[in-house]
Coordinates of C-alpha atoms and ligand atoms in Angstrom, one line a residue:
X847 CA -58.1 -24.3 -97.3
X848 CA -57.1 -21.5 -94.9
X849 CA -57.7 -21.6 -91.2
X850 CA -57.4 -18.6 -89.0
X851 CA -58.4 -18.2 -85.3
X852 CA -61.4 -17.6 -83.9
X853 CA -62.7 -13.8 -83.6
X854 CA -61.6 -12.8 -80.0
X855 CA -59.0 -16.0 -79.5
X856 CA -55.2 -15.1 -79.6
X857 CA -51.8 -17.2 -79.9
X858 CA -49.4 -16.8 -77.8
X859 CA -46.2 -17.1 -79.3
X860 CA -42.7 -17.3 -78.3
X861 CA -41.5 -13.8 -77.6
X862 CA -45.4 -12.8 -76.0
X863 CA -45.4 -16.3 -73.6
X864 CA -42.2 -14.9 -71.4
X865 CA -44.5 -12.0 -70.6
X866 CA -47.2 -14.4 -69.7
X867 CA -44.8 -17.1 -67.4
X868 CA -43.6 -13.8 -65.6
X869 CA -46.9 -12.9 -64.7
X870 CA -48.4 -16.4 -63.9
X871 CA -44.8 -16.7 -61.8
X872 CA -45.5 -13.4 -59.9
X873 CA -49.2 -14.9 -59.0
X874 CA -48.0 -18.1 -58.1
X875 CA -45.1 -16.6 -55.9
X876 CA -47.4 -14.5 -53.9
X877 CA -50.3 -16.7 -53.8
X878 CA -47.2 -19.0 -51.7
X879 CA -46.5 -16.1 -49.7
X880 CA -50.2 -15.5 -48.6
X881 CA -50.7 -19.3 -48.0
X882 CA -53.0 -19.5 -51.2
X883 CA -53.0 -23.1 -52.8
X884 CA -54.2 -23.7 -56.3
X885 CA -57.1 -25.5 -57.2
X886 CA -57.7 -26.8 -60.9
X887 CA -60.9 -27.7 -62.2
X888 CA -62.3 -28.2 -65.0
X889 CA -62.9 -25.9 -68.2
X890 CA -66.5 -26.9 -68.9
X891 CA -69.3 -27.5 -66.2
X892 CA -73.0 -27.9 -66.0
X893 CA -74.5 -25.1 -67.6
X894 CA -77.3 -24.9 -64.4
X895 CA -74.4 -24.4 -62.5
X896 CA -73.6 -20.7 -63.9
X897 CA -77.2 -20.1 -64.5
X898 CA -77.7 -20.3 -60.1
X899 CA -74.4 -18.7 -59.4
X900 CA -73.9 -16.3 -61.6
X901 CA -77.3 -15.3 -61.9
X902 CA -79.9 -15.4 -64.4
X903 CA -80.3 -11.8 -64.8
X904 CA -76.4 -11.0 -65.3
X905 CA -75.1 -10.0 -69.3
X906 CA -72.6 -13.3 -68.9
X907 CA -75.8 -15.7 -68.3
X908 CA -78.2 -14.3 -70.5
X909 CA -75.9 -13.3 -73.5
X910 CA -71.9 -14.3 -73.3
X911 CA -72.1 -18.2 -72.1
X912 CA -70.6 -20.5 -74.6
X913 CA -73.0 -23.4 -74.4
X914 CA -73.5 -26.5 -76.2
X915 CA -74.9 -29.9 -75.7
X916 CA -73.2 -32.6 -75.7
X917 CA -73.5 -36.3 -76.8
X918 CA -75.2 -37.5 -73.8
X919 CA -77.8 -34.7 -73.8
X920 CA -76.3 -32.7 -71.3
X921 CA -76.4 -28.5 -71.7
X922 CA -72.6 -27.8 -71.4
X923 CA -70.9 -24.5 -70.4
X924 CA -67.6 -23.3 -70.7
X925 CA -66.8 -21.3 -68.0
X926 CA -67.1 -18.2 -68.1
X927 CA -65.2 -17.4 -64.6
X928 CA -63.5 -19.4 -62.0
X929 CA -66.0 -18.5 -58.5
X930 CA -68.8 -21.0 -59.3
X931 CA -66.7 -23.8 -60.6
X932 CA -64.2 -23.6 -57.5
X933 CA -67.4 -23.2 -55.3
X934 CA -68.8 -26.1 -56.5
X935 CA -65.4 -28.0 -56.3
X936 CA -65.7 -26.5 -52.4
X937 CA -69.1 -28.0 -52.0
X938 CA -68.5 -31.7 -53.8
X939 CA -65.3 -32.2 -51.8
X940 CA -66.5 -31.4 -49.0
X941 CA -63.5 -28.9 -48.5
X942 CA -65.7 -27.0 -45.5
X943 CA -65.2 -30.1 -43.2
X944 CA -61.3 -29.1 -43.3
X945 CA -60.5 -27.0 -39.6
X946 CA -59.1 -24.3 -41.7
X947 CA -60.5 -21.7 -44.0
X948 CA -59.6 -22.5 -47.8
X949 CA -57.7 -20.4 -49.4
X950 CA -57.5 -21.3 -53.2
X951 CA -56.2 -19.7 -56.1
X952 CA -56.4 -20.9 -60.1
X953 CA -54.8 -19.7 -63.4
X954 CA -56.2 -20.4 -66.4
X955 CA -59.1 -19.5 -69.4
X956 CA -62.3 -18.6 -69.5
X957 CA -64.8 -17.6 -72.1
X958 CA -67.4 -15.1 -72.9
X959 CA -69.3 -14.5 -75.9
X960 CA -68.3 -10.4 -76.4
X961 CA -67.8 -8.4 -78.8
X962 CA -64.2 -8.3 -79.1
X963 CA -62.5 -5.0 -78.7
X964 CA -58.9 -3.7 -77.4
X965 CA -58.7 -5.7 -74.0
X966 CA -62.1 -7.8 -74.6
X967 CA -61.3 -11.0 -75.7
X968 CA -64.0 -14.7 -75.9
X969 CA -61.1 -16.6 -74.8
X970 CA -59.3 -15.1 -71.7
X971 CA -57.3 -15.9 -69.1
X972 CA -58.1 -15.0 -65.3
X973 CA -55.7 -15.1 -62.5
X974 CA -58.2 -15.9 -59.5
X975 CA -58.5 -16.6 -55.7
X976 CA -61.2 -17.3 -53.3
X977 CA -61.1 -17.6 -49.4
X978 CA -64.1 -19.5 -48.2
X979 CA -65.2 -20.3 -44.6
X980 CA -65.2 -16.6 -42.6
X981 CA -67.4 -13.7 -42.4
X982 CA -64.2 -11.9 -41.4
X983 CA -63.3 -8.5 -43.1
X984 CA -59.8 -9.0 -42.7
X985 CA -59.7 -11.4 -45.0
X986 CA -61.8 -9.5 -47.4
X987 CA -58.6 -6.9 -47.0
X988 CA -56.4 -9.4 -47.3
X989 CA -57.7 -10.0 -50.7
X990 CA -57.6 -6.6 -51.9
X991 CA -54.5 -6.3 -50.7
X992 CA -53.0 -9.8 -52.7
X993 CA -54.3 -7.6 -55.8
X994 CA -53.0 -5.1 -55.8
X995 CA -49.5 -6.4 -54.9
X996 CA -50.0 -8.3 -58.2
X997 CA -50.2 -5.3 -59.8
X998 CA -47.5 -3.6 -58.0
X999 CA -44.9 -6.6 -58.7
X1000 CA -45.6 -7.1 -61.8
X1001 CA -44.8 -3.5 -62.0
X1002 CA -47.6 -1.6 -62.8
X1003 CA -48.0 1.8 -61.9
X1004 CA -51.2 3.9 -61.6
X1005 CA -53.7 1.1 -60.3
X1006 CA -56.5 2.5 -58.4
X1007 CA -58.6 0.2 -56.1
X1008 CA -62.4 1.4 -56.3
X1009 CA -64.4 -0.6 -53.2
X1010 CA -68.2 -0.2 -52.0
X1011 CA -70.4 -2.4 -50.4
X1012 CA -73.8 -3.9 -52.2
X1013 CA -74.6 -5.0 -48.7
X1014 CA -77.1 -7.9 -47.8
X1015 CA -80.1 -9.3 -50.2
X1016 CA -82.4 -7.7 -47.9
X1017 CA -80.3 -4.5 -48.1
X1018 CA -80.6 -4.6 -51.7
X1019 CA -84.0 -5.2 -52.2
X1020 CA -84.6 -2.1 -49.6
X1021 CA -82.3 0.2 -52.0
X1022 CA -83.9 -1.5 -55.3
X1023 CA -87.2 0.4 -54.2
X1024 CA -85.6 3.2 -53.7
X1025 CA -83.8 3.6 -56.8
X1026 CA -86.7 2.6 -58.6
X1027 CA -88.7 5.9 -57.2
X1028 CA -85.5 7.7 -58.6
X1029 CA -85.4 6.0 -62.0
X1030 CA -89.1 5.4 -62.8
X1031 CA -89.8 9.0 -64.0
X1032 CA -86.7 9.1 -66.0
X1033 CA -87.4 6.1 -67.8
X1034 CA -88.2 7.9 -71.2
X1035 CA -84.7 9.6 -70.9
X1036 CA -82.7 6.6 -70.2
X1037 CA -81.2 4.3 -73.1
X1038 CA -82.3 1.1 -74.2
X1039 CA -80.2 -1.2 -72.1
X1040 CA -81.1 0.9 -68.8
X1041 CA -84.6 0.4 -69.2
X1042 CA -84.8 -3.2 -69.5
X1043 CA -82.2 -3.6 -66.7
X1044 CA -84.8 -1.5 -64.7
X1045 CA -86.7 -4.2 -64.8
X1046 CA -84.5 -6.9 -64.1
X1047 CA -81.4 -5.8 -62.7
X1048 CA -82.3 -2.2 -61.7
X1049 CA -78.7 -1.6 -59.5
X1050 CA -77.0 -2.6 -62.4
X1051 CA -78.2 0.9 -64.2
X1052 CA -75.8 3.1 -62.3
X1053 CA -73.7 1.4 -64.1
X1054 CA -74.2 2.6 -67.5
X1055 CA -71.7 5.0 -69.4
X1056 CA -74.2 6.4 -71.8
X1057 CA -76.4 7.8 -69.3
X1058 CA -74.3 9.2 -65.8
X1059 CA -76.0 12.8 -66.5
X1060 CA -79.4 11.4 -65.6
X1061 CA -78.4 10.0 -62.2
X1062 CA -77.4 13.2 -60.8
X1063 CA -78.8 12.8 -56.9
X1064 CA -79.6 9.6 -57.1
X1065 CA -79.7 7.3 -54.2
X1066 CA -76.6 5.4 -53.1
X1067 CA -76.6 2.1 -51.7
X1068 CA -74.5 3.0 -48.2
X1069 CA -77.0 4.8 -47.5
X1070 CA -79.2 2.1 -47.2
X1071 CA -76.7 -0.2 -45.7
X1072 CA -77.7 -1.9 -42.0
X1073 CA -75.9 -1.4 -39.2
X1074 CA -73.7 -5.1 -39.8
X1075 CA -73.3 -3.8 -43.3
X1076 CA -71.8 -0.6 -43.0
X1077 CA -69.6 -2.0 -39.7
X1078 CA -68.3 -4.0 -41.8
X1079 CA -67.5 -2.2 -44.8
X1080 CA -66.0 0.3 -42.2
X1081 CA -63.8 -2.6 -40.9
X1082 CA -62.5 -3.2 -44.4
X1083 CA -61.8 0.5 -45.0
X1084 CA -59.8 0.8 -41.9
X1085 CA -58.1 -2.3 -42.5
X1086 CA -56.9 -0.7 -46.1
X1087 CA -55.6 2.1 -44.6
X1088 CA -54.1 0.4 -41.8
X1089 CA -51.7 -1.2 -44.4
X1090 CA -51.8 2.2 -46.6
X1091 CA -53.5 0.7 -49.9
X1092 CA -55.1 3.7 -51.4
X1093 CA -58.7 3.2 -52.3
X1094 CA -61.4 5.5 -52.9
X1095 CA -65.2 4.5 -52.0
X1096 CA -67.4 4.6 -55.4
X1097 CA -71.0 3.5 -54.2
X1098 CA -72.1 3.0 -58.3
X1099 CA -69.5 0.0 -58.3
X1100 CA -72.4 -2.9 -58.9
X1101 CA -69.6 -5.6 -60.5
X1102 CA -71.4 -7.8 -63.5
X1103 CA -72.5 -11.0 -61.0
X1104 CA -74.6 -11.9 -59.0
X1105 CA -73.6 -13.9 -55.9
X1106 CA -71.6 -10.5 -54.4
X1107 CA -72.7 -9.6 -50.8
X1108 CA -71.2 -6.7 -48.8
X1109 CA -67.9 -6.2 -50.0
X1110 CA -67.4 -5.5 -53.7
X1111 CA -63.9 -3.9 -55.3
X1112 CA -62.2 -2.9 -58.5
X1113 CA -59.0 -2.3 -60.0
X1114 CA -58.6 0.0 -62.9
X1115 CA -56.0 2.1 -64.8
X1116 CA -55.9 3.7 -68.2
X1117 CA -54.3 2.7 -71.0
X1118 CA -56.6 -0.3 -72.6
X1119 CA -58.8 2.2 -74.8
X1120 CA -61.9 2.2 -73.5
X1121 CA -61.1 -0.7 -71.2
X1122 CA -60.0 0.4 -67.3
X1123 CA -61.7 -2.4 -65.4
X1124 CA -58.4 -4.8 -64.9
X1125 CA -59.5 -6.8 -62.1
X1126 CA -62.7 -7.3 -59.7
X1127 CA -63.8 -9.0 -57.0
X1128 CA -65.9 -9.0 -53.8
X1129 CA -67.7 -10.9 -50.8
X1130 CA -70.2 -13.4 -51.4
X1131 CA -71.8 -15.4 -48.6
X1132 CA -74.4 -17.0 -50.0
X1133 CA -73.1 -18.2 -53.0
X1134 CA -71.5 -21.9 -51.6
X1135 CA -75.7 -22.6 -50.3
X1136 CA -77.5 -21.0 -53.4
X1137 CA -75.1 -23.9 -55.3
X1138 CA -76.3 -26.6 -53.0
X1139 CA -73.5 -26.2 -50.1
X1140 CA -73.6 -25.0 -46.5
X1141 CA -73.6 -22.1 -45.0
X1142 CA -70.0 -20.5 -45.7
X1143 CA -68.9 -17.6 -46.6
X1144 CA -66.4 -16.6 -49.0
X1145 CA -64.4 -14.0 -50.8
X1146 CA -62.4 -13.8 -53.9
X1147 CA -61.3 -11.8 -57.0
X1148 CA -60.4 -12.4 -60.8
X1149 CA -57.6 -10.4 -62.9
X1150 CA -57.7 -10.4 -66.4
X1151 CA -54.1 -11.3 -67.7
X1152 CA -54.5 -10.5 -70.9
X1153 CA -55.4 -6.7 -69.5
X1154 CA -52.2 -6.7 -66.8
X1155 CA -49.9 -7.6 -70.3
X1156 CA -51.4 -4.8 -72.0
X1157 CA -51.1 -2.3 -69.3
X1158 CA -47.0 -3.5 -68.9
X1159 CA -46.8 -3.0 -73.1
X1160 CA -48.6 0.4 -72.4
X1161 CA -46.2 1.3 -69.8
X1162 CA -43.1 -0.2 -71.2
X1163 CA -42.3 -2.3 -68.1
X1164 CA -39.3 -4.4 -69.1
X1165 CA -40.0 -7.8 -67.6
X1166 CA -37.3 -10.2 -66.6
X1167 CA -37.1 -13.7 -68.1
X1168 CA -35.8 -13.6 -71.7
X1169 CA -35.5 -16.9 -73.1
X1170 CA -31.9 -16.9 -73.5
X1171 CA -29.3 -19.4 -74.6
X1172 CA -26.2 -20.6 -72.5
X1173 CA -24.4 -22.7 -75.3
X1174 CA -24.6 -23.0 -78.8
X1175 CA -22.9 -25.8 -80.4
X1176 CA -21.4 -25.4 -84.2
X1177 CA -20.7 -28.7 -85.9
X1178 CA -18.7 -29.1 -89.0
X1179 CA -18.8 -32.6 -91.0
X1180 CA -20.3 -35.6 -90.0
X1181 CA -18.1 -36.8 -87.5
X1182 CA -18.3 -33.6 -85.5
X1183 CA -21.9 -33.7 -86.1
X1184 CA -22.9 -37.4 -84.5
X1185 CA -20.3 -36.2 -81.5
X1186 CA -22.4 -32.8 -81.4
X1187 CA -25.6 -35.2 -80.9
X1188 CA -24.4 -37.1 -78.0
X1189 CA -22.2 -33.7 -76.5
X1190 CA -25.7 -31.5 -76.5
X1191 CA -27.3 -34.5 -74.6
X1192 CA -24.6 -34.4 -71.9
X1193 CA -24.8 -30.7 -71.5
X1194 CA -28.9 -31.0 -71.2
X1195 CA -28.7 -33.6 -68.6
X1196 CA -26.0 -31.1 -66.8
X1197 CA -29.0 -28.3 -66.6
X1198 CA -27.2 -26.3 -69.4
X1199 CA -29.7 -24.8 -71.6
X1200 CA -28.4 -25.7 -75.4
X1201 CA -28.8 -25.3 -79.1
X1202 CA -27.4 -26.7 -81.9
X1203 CA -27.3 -26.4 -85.7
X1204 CA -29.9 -29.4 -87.8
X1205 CA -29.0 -28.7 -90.9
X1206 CA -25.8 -29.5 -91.5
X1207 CA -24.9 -25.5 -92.7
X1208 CA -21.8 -23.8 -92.8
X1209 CA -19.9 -22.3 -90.4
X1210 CA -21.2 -19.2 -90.8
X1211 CA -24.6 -20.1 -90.9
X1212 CA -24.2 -21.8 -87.4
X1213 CA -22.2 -18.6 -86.3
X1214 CA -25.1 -16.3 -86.9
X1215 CA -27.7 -18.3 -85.4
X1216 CA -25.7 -18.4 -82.2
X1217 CA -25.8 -14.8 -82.4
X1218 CA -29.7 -14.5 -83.0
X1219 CA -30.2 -16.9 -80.3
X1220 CA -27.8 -14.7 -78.2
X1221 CA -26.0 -17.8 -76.7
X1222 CA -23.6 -16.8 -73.9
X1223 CA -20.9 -19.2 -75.6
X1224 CA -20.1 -21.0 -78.7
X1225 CA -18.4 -24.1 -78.8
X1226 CA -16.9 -25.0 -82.2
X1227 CA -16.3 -29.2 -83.1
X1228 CA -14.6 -30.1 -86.4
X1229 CA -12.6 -32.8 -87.7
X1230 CA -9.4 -31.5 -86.0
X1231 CA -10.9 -30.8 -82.6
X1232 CA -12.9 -34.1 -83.0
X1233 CA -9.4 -36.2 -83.3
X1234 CA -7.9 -34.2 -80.9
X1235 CA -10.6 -34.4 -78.6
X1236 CA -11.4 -31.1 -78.0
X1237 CA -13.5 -28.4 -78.6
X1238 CA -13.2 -24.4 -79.3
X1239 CA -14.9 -22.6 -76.7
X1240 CA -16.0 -18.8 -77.4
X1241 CA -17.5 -16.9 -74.9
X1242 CA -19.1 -14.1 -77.2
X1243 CA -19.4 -11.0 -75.0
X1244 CA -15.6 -11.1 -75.1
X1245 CA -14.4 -13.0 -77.9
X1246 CA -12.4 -14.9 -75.8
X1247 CA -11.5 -18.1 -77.0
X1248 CA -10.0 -20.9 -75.7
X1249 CA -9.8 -25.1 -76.3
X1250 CA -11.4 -27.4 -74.1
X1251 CA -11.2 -31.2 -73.4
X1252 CA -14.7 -32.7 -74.9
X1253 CA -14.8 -34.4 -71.5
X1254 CA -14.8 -31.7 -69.4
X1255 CA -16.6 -29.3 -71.8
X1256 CA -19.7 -29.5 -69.0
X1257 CA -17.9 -28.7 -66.1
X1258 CA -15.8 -25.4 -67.4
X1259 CA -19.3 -24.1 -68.4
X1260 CA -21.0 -24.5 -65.4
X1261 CA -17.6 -22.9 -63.6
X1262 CA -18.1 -19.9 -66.4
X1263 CA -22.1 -19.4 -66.1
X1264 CA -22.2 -19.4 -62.3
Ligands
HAM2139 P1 -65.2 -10.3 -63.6 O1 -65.2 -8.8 -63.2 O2 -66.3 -10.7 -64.5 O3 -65.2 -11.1 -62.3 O4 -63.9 -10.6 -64.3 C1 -62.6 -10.3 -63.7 C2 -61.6 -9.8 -64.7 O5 -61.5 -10.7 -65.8 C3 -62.0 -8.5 -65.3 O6 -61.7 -7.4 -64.5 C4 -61.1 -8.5 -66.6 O7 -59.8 -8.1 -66.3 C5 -61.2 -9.9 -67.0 N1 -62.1 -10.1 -68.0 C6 -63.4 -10.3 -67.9 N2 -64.0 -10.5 -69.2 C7 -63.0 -10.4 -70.0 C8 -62.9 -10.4 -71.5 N3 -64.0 -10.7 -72.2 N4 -61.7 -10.3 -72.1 C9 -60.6 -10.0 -71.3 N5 -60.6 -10.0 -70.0 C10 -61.8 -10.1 -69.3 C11 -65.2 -12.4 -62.2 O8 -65.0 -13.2 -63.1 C12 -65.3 -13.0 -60.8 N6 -65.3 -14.5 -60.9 C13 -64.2 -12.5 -59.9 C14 -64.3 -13.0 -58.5 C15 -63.7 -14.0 -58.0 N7 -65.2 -12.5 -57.6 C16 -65.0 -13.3 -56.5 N8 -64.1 -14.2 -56.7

């Protein structure tokens, strides 16, 4: 029998993954710079859980969730993004009793049932963070702004930031009617999808690609914004240009959840077919109550990693971290070969990164696998070295070649690698 992957799963493999530890190191660096710590928890939750944050209403709950139950008769979800399990997490460990905000950040997969496309993917992997505990729209910048330094160190170029603000519940329902009035004598004209969202999910129409000629004049949500709304969407603006992030305002930018009050933000940039969403995020105060908590606000965003490594392929970024090789060790016969055995442990233990030959091959053999590996040095035991106790040391960019004592094999490498 033949097994293959799942439709919409990948493998990482060795080659790919250096791309992938560069990126989750770049996160990880600035999440330390920006006093973000990380939170893990777990892959699979209550389903109810998504249904309430989420929302009911949203594509993810009604059509993408990977849900199953399980042996004790429990529905099961695997998560299909990181807000409501870190939320809940916030909420069960009573996190909000701490003096200071949290400020968390996670790594890791999540899964959607989608069709799967160039940049869509049922298993993928978010980087994520969420401030919880202030109503302050500094910190909303201040998540923006983490971002889109991701991007930027990662080295991307061409990310745009696209912000708006989907104000208040109150706000919303106010700009639903409105839209509504717009949209109900256009219903005939719209596509299938927009007219059952007018129904459900009517802001979420403005978002549709098929049918942008028909919303020509239609109303935009800052317009209905209240005064605390659109101070604080102002607040955030300023506070972007204040640290010169370029942004532009798109007031269609409805985001696919639920929970998002005030503000809400993209990041996009071609290059992913028809894919330019790459990362999203927004404000969302009452998410930690809807999900049983108190009254706290929060603010977060998730990047798609598998997007940011297709955008650095599409852009040719060269990212640093090759896997790299500092020693390989050739040994010829079977004395050499037990000393190799105990020599490549001693250079391990001495934080030099080693390889050796398993097969008992030629010389050759061993020669070009220190080349493919492109170790820095080759160190060379036969019988003679092995009773003469020491060993031929090549450094390959040179060719220079010299013998060394066995015993202090570990130290003139370290001297020569520094
Ligand atoms: P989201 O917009 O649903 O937001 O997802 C964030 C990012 O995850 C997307 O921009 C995209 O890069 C990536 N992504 C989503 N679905 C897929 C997929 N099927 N294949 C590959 N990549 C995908 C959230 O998930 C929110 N939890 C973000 C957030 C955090 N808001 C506040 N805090």
């Amino acid at each position: 029998m033949k097994f293959q992957k799942s439709p919409g799963t990948q493998d990482i493999l060795p080659g790919a993954v250096e791309k992938w530890q560069f990126v989750e190191d770049t996160a990880r660096q600035l999440c330390r710079r920006y006093n973000f710590r990380e939170i893990r928890t777990p892959i699979f939750e209550a389903t109810e859980l998504f249904q309430r944050g989420v929302g009911e209403t949203t594509d993810i709950v009604e059509k993408e969730m990977y849900t199953f139950t399980d042996r004790g008769e429990r529905s099961i979800t695997l998560r299909p993004e990181g807000t409501a399990g870190v939320v809940r997490s916030y909420v069960e460990n009573k996190l909000y009793g701490e003096p200071d905000i949290s400020k968390l950040y996670y790594i890791g997969p999540m899964f959607r049932y989608e069709r799967a496309q160039a940049g869509r993917y049922r298993q993928f992997h978010q980087f994520g963070i969420e401030a919880i505990g202030s109503t302050e729209p500094s910190l909303d910048v201040e998540v923006i702004a983490l971002g889109y330094s991701f991007y930027t160190e990662v080295g991307l170029k061409d990310v745009t930031v696209e912000i708006n603000s989907v104000g208040t519940p109150s706000v919303r329902a106010a700009f639903r009617e409105a839209l509504l009035g717009f949209l109900e004598p256009k219903r005939s004209l719209l596509c299938k999808d927009c007219q059952s969202r007018m129904d459900r999910n009517p802001l979420r129409v403005l978002d549709c690609k098929v049918d942008q000629k028909h919303f020509e004049g239609a109303p935009s949500i800052l317009d209905s914004l209240d005064e605390e709304c659109r101070s604080h969407f102002d607040k955030v603006k300023q506070g972007l240009s204040d640290m010169g992030i370029p942004f532009t305002v798109n007031p269609r930018l409805v985001r696919g959840l639920d929970y998002y009050t005030h503000t809400a933000f993209e990041y996009k940039a071609q290059g992913i077919g028809a894919i330019d969403t790459i990362g999203g995020g927004g404000r969302y105060n009452g998410l930690v109550s809807d999900i049983g908590g108190p009254e706290q606000p929060g603010v977060g965003l998730g990047l798609g990693l598998e997007r940011t490594i297709l955008l650095l392929e599409h852009q040719q970024v060269e990212v640093p971290g090759k896997h790299g090789l500092d020693v390989y060790v050739v040994a010829l016969g079977d004395a050499a070969d037990r000393e190799a055995t105990r020599l490549v442990y001693e250079l391990r233990s001495r934080g030099i990164r080693v390889e050796r030959d398993y097969g008992g091959r030629k010389m050759k053999a061993q020669l070009k696998s220190a080349d493919r590996l492109e170790a820095r040095y080759t160190a060379i035991l036969g019988d003679d070295e092995l009773n003469a106790g020491v060993i031929a040391l090549k450094e390959m960019a040179t060719g220079e070649q010299k013998s060394v004592p066995i015993t202090s094999l570990a130290e003139e490498l370290l001297q020569g690698l520094k």
